[in-house]
Amino acid sequence: MSFRAVVAGCGAYLPERILTNNDLAKLVDTSDEWIRDRTGIRERHIAAEDQRTSDLAVEAARAAMKDAGVTAADIDLIVVATATPDLTFPATAAIVQSKLGVKQGAAFDLQAVCSGFVYALSTVEKFLACGQHKRALLIGAETFSRILDWTDRSTCVLFGDGAGAFVVEAVEEKVADERGVIASYLRCDGDLVDLLYVDGGVSSTGTAGHVRMQGNKVFREAVTRISEAMETVARQAGVAPTDIDWFVPHQANERIIQGVVRKLDLRPDQVISTISGQGNTSAASIPLAYCQGVADGRIKKGDLVMLEAMGGGITWGAALLRA
Ligand code: UT7
């Protein structure tokens, strides 16, 4: 029997505390105008001191489970896409499993930084399509505020904390009504590690480290690589990029998003953008934006939705799904 991986529900969580561009201008030599003009970001959310990545993940997961109408007993796979885990081990997914009271199935983390959610969706789709698991919780959750160098204006203004989650269900092909993940395409170019990385780790410094980025070099790579990934996925699915209903991009920079829109002849009103109020929440940005689109009534059942991301690695990729 073959199955399709259908998004049955989604959920979002943003920590209460908001850090505005003007707040940041008190910390480093920057301005609201520079940040808005160069990135599109106005403010971002920051986790409370006692909030861990798993806490954010659990809030988003609960909202997604409620949206899908499922309980802990229905989940048999938890994948957390994160670059900011609670602990070096076990996986944040294991901690989330316990906090949610899920007693069966498997749980693991997936690390592809900002591309983590696309990588994880592609992975989960395979687990469900082959019938190994029935219903997955797919969560993108990050506390990037913990690995920012708050004296480095070139990075600390860009990121925020948050979590987003999908409940993804294996639905028999013949009753899926063409809904679900249709195609995905993942890439990595490890020769570009130096463009975006964290300068610490277990086997190197023994510390968590801080984000380092050659932003303009990443920027130069972004539009071309992202557009190619989206074109590849569209080709695999037998559609044109312009056939999609909604474009849910990773939210790194409004100028990158608009560059992709122009390159692929999309309409600006097809974009679900959350960057202004959230900044770059890494692996959480796509499910957060998707949930926004669903919550405000833009993304409806049956719509064709393109997701894309690019991040440290350099990793990048795209996925096409029918909502
Ligand atoms: O999610 C993972 C993937 N990440 C991305 O896709 C990020 C991609 N990169 C970017 O979004 C952009 O490159 C940035 C927003 C990070 C930077 O924008 P940019 O237009 O590429 O600026 P730049 O790095 O070329 O810097 C231009 C100037 C520099 O000053 P000088 O050398 O021209 O005097 C920087 O020092 O802007 C300066 N600058 C700032 N000025 C005020 C850098 N950061 C700031 C700041 N406030 N926060």
PDB file of C-alpha atoms and ligand atoms in Angstrom, residues 29-31 34-35 38-39 114 153-154 157-159 196 213 215-216 218-219 222 250 252-253 255-256 280 310-312, ligand 1:
ATOM      1  CA  ASP A  29      25.774  50.560  16.624  1.00  0.00           C
ATOM      2  CA  THR A  30      22.688  50.056  14.439  1.00  0.00           C
ATOM      3  CA  SER A  31      19.366  51.705  13.662  1.00  0.00           C
ATOM      4  CA  TRP A  34      19.171  50.094   8.622  1.00  0.00           C
ATOM      5  CA  ILE A  35      17.622  46.860   9.895  1.00  0.00           C
ATOM      6  CA  ARG A  38      18.369  45.723   4.662  1.00  0.00           C
ATOM      7  CA  THR A  39      16.291  42.874   6.095  1.00  0.00           C
ATOM      8  CA  CYS A 114      17.778  27.084   8.730  1.00  0.00           C
ATOM      9  CA  ARG A 153      25.682  43.998  14.952  1.00  0.00           C
ATOM     10  CA  SER A 154      26.047  42.016  11.728  1.00  0.00           C
ATOM     11  CA  VAL A 157      19.866  41.952  14.682  1.00  0.00           C
ATOM     12  CA  LEU A 158      18.815  39.120  12.373  1.00  0.00           C
ATOM     13  CA  PHE A 159      17.536  36.249  14.512  1.00  0.00           C
ATOM     14  CA  LEU A 196      27.741  30.653   8.215  1.00  0.00           C
ATOM     15  CA  MET A 213      28.273  34.838   9.208  1.00  0.00           C
ATOM     16  CA  GLY A 215      26.187  37.802   5.408  1.00  0.00           C
ATOM     17  CA  ASN A 216      26.809  39.413   2.037  1.00  0.00           C
ATOM     18  CA  VAL A 218      25.426  34.125   1.890  1.00  0.00           C
ATOM     19  CA  PHE A 219      23.139  36.734   0.363  1.00  0.00           C
ATOM     20  CA  ALA A 222      20.772  32.727  -1.852  1.00  0.00           C
ATOM     21  CA  HIS A 250      12.412  30.642   5.060  1.00  0.00           C
ATOM     22  CA  ALA A 252      16.041  35.257   6.420  1.00  0.00           C
ATOM     23  CA  ASN A 253      15.777  38.490   4.495  1.00  0.00           C
ATOM     24  CA  ARG A 255      15.191  41.163  -0.095  1.00  0.00           C
ATOM     25  CA  ILE A 256      16.098  37.499  -0.706  1.00  0.00           C
ATOM     26  CA  ASN A 280      14.919  34.774  11.245  1.00  0.00           C
ATOM     27  CA  MET A 310      18.780  27.947   2.895  1.00  0.00           C
ATOM     28  CA  GLY A 311      21.140  28.012   5.851  1.00  0.00           C
ATOM     29  CA  GLY A 312      24.411  26.944   7.429  1.00  0.00           C
TER      30      GLY A 312
HETATM   31  O1  UT7 B   1      19.066  31.995   7.485  1.00  0.00           O
HETATM   32  C1  UT7 B   1      20.345  31.659   7.121  1.00  0.00           C
HETATM   33  C2  UT7 B   1      20.754  32.307   5.879  1.00  0.00           C
HETATM   34  N1  UT7 B   1      21.085  33.680   6.141  1.00  0.00           N
HETATM   35  C3  UT7 B   1      20.850  34.594   5.245  1.00  0.00           C
HETATM   36  O2  UT7 B   1      20.289  34.291   4.222  1.00  0.00           O
HETATM   37  C4  UT7 B   1      21.378  35.971   5.491  1.00  0.00           C
HETATM   38  C5  UT7 B   1      21.882  36.547   4.196  1.00  0.00           C
HETATM   39  N2  UT7 B   1      22.475  37.855   4.320  1.00  0.00           N
HETATM   40  C6  UT7 B   1      21.774  38.963   4.578  1.00  0.00           C
HETATM   41  O3  UT7 B   1      20.591  38.909   4.830  1.00  0.00           O
HETATM   42  C7  UT7 B   1      22.484  40.289   4.451  1.00  0.00           C
HETATM   43  O4  UT7 B   1      23.763  40.080   3.887  1.00  0.00           O
HETATM   44  C8  UT7 B   1      22.646  41.063   5.793  1.00  0.00           C
HETATM   45  C9  UT7 B   1      21.294  41.591   6.237  1.00  0.00           C
HETATM   46  C10 UT7 B   1      23.218  40.134   6.838  1.00  0.00           C
HETATM   47  C11 UT7 B   1      23.576  42.261   5.602  1.00  0.00           C
HETATM   48  O5  UT7 B   1      23.098  43.112   4.572  1.00  0.00           O
HETATM   49  P1  UT7 B   1      24.097  43.587   3.408  1.00  0.00           P
HETATM   50  O6  UT7 B   1      23.324  44.508   2.566  1.00  0.00           O
HETATM   51  O7  UT7 B   1      24.638  42.347   2.752  1.00  0.00           O
HETATM   52  O8  UT7 B   1      25.196  44.390   4.196  1.00  0.00           O
HETATM   53  P2  UT7 B   1      26.767  44.110   4.289  1.00  0.00           P
HETATM   54  O9  UT7 B   1      27.045  42.909   5.108  1.00  0.00           O
HETATM   55  O10 UT7 B   1      27.359  44.183   2.925  1.00  0.00           O
HETATM   56  O11 UT7 B   1      27.220  45.390   5.109  1.00  0.00           O
HETATM   57  C12 UT7 B   1      27.029  46.706   4.588  1.00  0.00           C
HETATM   58  C13 UT7 B   1      27.426  47.691   5.665  1.00  0.00           C
HETATM   59  C14 UT7 B   1      28.782  47.403   6.293  1.00  0.00           C
HETATM   60  O12 UT7 B   1      29.432  48.633   6.560  1.00  0.00           O
HETATM   61  P3  UT7 B   1      30.550  49.203   5.555  1.00  0.00           P
HETATM   62  O13 UT7 B   1      31.622  48.142   5.533  1.00  0.00           O
HETATM   63  O14 UT7 B   1      29.869  49.371   4.226  1.00  0.00           O
HETATM   64  O15 UT7 B   1      30.953  50.472   6.210  1.00  0.00           O
HETATM   65  C15 UT7 B   1      28.439  46.755   7.606  1.00  0.00           C
HETATM   66  O16 UT7 B   1      29.430  46.954   8.597  1.00  0.00           O
HETATM   67  O17 UT7 B   1      26.486  47.647   6.747  1.00  0.00           O
HETATM   68  C16 UT7 B   1      27.181  47.509   7.993  1.00  0.00           C
HETATM   69  N3  UT7 B   1      26.326  46.779   8.932  1.00  0.00           N
HETATM   70  C17 UT7 B   1      25.433  47.405   9.715  1.00  0.00           C
HETATM   71  N4  UT7 B   1      25.130  48.704   9.872  1.00  0.00           N
HETATM   72  C18 UT7 B   1      24.165  49.007  10.756  1.00  0.00           C
HETATM   73  C19 UT7 B   1      26.256  45.456   9.139  1.00  0.00           C
HETATM   74  N5  UT7 B   1      25.332  45.199  10.066  1.00  0.00           N
HETATM   75  C20 UT7 B   1      24.813  46.385  10.448  1.00  0.00           C
HETATM   76  C21 UT7 B   1      23.813  46.770  11.365  1.00  0.00           C
HETATM   77  N6  UT7 B   1      23.525  48.089  11.490  1.00  0.00           N
HETATM   78  N7  UT7 B   1      23.132  45.871  12.102  1.00  0.00           N
END
